[in-house]
Amino acid sequence: MTDRDIPLSEAGGILTVDLSALSANYQELSRRAAPAACAAVVKGDAYGIGLTRAAPALWQAGARSFFVALLAEARQLRGLLPEAEIFVLNGLFPGTEAAYREQALRPVLGSADQVERWSAFCADIGEGLPAALHVDTGMNRLGLTPAEAVNVAEGRDELGFPLVLVMSHLACADEPDHPLNARQLEDFRAIAALFPDVRASLANSAGALGDPAYHFDLVRPGIAVYGGRPRKDVAPLRPVVRLELRVVQLRRVHEGETVGYGGAHTALRPSRVAILSAGYADGIPRLAGASDLRPGAEAVIAGHRCPLIGRISMDLLAVDVTEVAEDNIQPGDFATLLGDGLSLDDLARHSHTIDYEILTSLGRRYHRRWV
């Protein structure tokens, strides 16, 4: 059983995905990136919201180029979108070359060895199959060195396959004034100039929402499509996910009593506490909880913002609902953790993490629905 199968009556929470917001976000990013084209990054099960629903919605919204991390993701995506251009970011694993041909997928070649293996495979089958080239400009993660990229450019006649994209990845685009951005831009311009007839791509979500100089021919937004906030100086687009957690029980806590594991939170007054049916096994970070030394995240119940108190457990968390009228909350009701003014960025900030991690971690045990 997966979260897609759990009936509402049996679930501890509801995860709602707004596909119209997803489509609107993609179209807004496309508008801002023009005249550059806009791809859609759908790795990690479309950032956790569900590839099988997200990918067709993005295709209907106009996306034609898609990026995933792994070949297994690309296979699934190809079954959903027979005509899409699909790039696999994590490179060409040994022995997988034939699968790329069978599924009409495009590997993003990130090392000289991968370039050589793809070239040899194309020579063996007598067919030049398109691929992308990833060149590292400062991330030091994946990609050829600039010197290796020069070698590829000088030997293109012997490659035996067409390059359809040359790309790099920004390391600090969420900090517009970081000096590494300008250095990466300068280096990538020089690399792109080596391949004047090949599309060039540098910008992720943060880059796509910033200076058009970073856009080149194709931008590759991910988190922004899903309603996250990739940079602090730009407002997020429309929220895509809403998370509501079921109230399991209501308790009265006396002044001086503690709540949760470790007795980390002490009630400073007689309090009413709602116990919600979700925890870190459901993607709620433990750091979203609170102690006597630091506040935690919030939930909205009956229109009130209520603080989470105590540590997050595997399956449960506690919320102080003292300010909510007793008639306005009952076991079986739902509290909102994402939505009603509470954003991914809010929960991430309280949890000392990023909205990417919040989104991609949500939900194996929720009742999931798409609207």
Short mmCIF file of N, CA and C in Angstrom, two decimals, residues 89-91 108 110-111 114 134-137 139-144 168-169:
data_model
loop_
_atom_site.label_atom_id
_atom_site.label_comp_id
_atom_site.label_asym_id
_atom_site.label_seq_id
_atom_site.Cartn_x
_atom_site.Cartn_y
_atom_site.Cartn_z
N LEU A 89 20.25 13.52 -15.46
CA LEU A 89 21.29 14.39 -14.92
C LEU A 89 22.47 13.66 -14.29
N ASN A 90 22.25 12.51 -13.69
CA ASN A 90 23.31 11.90 -12.90
C ASN A 90 24.33 11.13 -13.72
N GLY A 91 24.23 11.23 -15.04
CA GLY A 91 25.26 10.67 -15.89
C GLY A 91 24.99 9.25 -16.36
N VAL A 108 23.12 12.98 -19.70
CA VAL A 108 23.94 14.16 -19.46
C VAL A 108 25.33 13.64 -19.08
N GLY A 110 28.87 13.60 -17.81
CA GLY A 110 29.52 14.45 -16.83
C GLY A 110 30.97 14.14 -16.57
N SER A 111 31.59 13.32 -17.41
CA SER A 111 33.01 13.01 -17.25
C SER A 111 33.56 12.61 -18.60
N GLN A 114 32.58 9.07 -19.45
CA GLN A 114 31.22 8.92 -19.97
C GLN A 114 31.14 9.33 -21.44
N HIS A 134 27.83 18.05 -19.55
CA HIS A 134 27.85 18.82 -18.31
C HIS A 134 29.29 19.23 -18.03
N VAL A 135 29.51 20.54 -17.89
CA VAL A 135 30.84 21.08 -17.60
C VAL A 135 30.79 21.77 -16.25
N ASP A 136 31.71 21.43 -15.38
CA ASP A 136 31.75 22.03 -14.04
C ASP A 136 32.37 23.41 -14.10
N THR A 137 31.68 24.40 -13.51
CA THR A 137 32.20 25.77 -13.45
C THR A 137 32.37 26.26 -12.02
N MET A 139 30.90 24.12 -9.05
CA MET A 139 30.14 23.33 -8.09
C MET A 139 30.98 22.20 -7.51
N ASN A 140 31.92 21.68 -8.34
CA ASN A 140 32.75 20.54 -7.94
C ASN A 140 31.91 19.37 -7.48
N ARG A 141 30.97 19.02 -8.34
CA ARG A 141 30.09 17.90 -8.05
C ARG A 141 30.10 16.98 -9.27
N LEU A 142 29.38 17.32 -10.31
CA LEU A 142 29.42 16.59 -11.57
C LEU A 142 29.99 17.52 -12.65
N GLY A 143 30.48 16.92 -13.73
CA GLY A 143 30.87 17.72 -14.87
C GLY A 143 32.33 17.58 -15.27
N LEU A 144 32.58 17.75 -16.57
CA LEU A 144 33.93 17.79 -17.09
C LEU A 144 34.64 19.06 -16.61
N SER A 168 25.84 23.69 -17.27
CA SER A 168 26.54 23.72 -16.00
C SER A 168 25.51 24.02 -14.92
N HIS A 169 25.97 24.10 -13.67
CA HIS A 169 25.02 24.26 -12.57
C HIS A 169 25.53 25.31 -11.60
#
